[in-house]
Amino acid sequence: MSPESTGQNEHYIRVYRRRFRAWRGHRPFWAGLFTMAGGVPIAYFPYANVHLGNVTLAMSTTAGAGSLIIGVLLVTLGLTMWFHSIVRVFAGVAAILLALISIPVANIGGFVVGFLLALIGGALSISWAPGEAKSDEEPYDEQGSRRAPPAKHLPYEERSEGALHGAAVPQQQGAGSDQAADVEAGGHRAG
């Protein structure tokens, strides 16, 4: 075993952490987590009993089943955001609507805690977009100096003048172009 080999002597916790970070980076992770965390208090509070000494305070309402359904749907939408991120916009809109419905149905949206968490999770899900794949292009040229990023990503003030010349000018064929090559290639010369 050579000392240059990487990954073989690495601790398993680091491996799991790196895999989790890669998994988390390809989906709206925080949106799903906030949405699920918002569903738990909405579903829990209507069935909870608070004990204050010898006094039991029941927070159950007549809409306990509605609260349970809203909470379970929010948890399901959070899991959907994680495992089917293609429907993230639908899941985000549904989470926001369920959070708004939970205000009159489920003890003021799980005492506002569940409402706010579900609202933030839905908004994060709608606004999340998958990242762009990194290009395999080397960042250095043959001389070892760092290449400039493509001109399309730079603001107008930072572009070099060379990047602007000829950017929108189409290539024109001169009068001596090979017409036989154009005919064979299926092209024609208009004019």
XYZ file of C-alpha atoms in Angstrom:
191
model
C 0.000 0.000 0.000
C 1.481 3.328 -1.010
C 1.187 6.461 1.090
C -0.288 8.313 -1.908
C -3.418 6.175 -2.038
C -6.405 8.176 -0.891
C -9.599 6.976 0.643
C -8.428 3.584 1.869
C -7.377 4.665 5.348
C -10.107 7.243 5.715
C -12.384 7.019 8.738
C -15.881 5.757 7.943
C -17.543 8.789 9.553
C -15.795 11.069 7.063
C -16.934 8.849 4.212
C -20.564 8.925 5.386
C -20.377 12.666 5.955
C -19.035 13.255 2.436
C -21.729 11.021 0.928
C -24.418 12.833 2.914
C -23.079 16.214 1.805
C -23.143 15.096 -1.837
C -26.678 13.710 -1.421
C -27.825 16.901 0.301
C -26.366 19.104 -2.441
C -28.574 17.643 -5.176
C -31.948 18.332 -3.593
C -33.746 21.040 -1.573
C -32.609 19.545 1.735
C -33.351 22.477 4.046
C -36.729 23.054 2.431
C -37.739 19.466 3.157
C -36.390 19.644 6.702
C -38.273 22.863 7.510
C -41.464 21.502 5.961
C -41.294 18.277 7.975
C -40.428 20.209 11.129
C -43.492 22.390 10.499
C -45.765 19.376 10.122
C -44.817 17.865 13.494
C -46.208 20.619 15.808
C -49.293 21.034 13.646
C -50.098 17.331 14.018
C -48.933 17.000 17.646
C -50.511 19.911 19.537
C -54.191 18.975 19.054
C -53.471 15.607 20.719
C -51.079 16.840 23.417
C -51.825 17.105 27.114
C -49.857 19.500 29.290
C -49.516 18.571 32.961
C -49.197 21.528 35.310
C -48.833 19.940 38.723
C -52.069 17.999 39.274
C -53.915 19.830 36.526
C -54.030 18.349 33.040
C -54.593 20.829 30.234
C -55.870 19.219 27.022
C -55.301 21.219 23.868
C -57.491 19.034 21.690
C -59.959 20.760 19.446
C -62.843 19.563 17.320
C -60.579 19.768 14.272
C -58.031 17.245 15.562
C -58.385 15.006 12.507
C -57.849 17.972 10.191
C -54.710 18.910 12.096
C -53.410 15.376 11.871
C -54.046 15.263 8.127
C -52.321 18.613 7.548
C -49.324 17.553 9.645
C -48.962 14.203 7.889
C -49.273 15.874 4.484
C -46.555 18.384 5.392
C -44.216 15.584 6.470
C -44.994 13.742 3.229
C -44.313 16.866 1.184
C -40.992 17.315 2.984
C -39.991 13.766 2.093
C -41.136 14.391 -1.474
C -38.833 17.415 -1.660
C -35.941 15.197 -0.610
C -36.526 12.144 -2.737
C -38.365 13.565 -5.782
C -36.872 17.014 -6.199
C -38.312 17.288 -9.715
C -41.704 18.198 -8.162
C -40.206 20.693 -5.711
C -42.289 23.640 -6.978
C -45.548 21.732 -6.565
C -44.494 20.508 -3.122
C -43.505 24.041 -2.093
C -46.798 25.564 -3.211
C -48.737 22.769 -1.492
C -46.717 23.273 1.713
C -47.465 26.997 1.731
C -51.184 26.381 1.156
C -51.327 23.750 3.907
C -49.481 26.102 6.258
C -52.066 28.808 5.562
C -54.941 26.357 6.059
C -53.438 25.253 9.375
C -54.039 28.670 10.952
C -57.825 28.274 11.392
C -57.795 24.458 11.564
C -54.876 23.459 13.777
C -54.549 25.655 16.872
C -53.307 28.722 15.008
C -50.961 26.647 12.883
C -49.401 24.687 15.716
C -49.149 27.839 17.843
C -47.535 29.693 14.909
C -44.391 27.504 15.154
C -45.560 24.897 12.641
C -47.054 27.559 10.409
C -43.796 29.508 10.152
C -41.635 26.427 9.645
C -43.893 25.061 6.894
C -44.099 28.482 5.244
C -40.302 28.852 5.197
C -39.879 25.284 3.922
C -42.347 25.842 1.094
C -40.679 29.099 0.090
C -37.239 27.458 0.118
C -38.548 24.619 -2.026
C -39.972 26.976 -4.630
C -36.801 29.061 -4.779
C -34.334 26.142 -4.914
C -32.734 25.387 -8.266
C -30.282 22.620 -9.099
C -26.683 23.729 -9.467
C -24.861 23.798 -12.764
C -22.400 21.039 -13.519
C -18.788 22.104 -13.312
C -16.936 22.107 -16.602
C -14.025 19.774 -17.079
C -11.969 22.565 -18.609
C -8.597 23.136 -17.012
C -8.354 26.494 -15.197
C -4.728 26.975 -16.369
C -3.298 27.486 -19.843
C -0.080 26.043 -21.294
C 2.144 28.683 -19.659
C 0.740 27.913 -16.200
C -1.163 31.167 -15.767
C -4.767 31.140 -14.692
C -7.329 31.449 -17.492
C -9.934 34.175 -17.373
C -13.538 33.023 -17.004
C -15.687 33.138 -20.147
C -16.778 36.605 -21.209
C -20.478 35.808 -20.845
C -20.141 35.562 -17.058
C -18.309 38.872 -16.595
C -20.052 42.208 -16.216
C -19.576 44.610 -19.104
C -17.024 46.760 -17.234
C -14.733 43.811 -16.487
C -14.640 42.363 -20.006
C -11.458 42.797 -21.928
C -11.717 44.598 -25.238
C -10.614 41.461 -27.077
C -13.648 39.613 -25.767
C -16.001 42.165 -27.313
C -14.515 42.342 -30.802
C -16.211 39.977 -33.198
C -18.597 38.589 -30.603
C -21.751 39.422 -32.562
C -20.295 39.717 -36.089
C -21.100 36.690 -38.263
C -18.370 35.256 -40.438
C -18.741 36.339 -44.045
C -17.525 34.492 -47.071
C -15.493 36.444 -49.549
C -16.189 36.707 -53.250
C -13.787 33.873 -53.970
C -15.626 31.233 -51.933
C -15.732 27.736 -53.285
C -19.167 27.424 -54.900
C -18.613 23.789 -55.772
C -18.157 22.935 -52.096
C -21.383 24.782 -51.293
C -23.294 22.848 -53.946
C -21.950 19.501 -52.736
C -22.734 20.350 -49.114
C -26.305 21.280 -49.995
C -25.806 24.988 -49.417
C -26.651 27.797 -51.804
C -25.572 31.356 -52.270
C -28.314 33.911 -52.087
C -27.734 37.211 -53.741
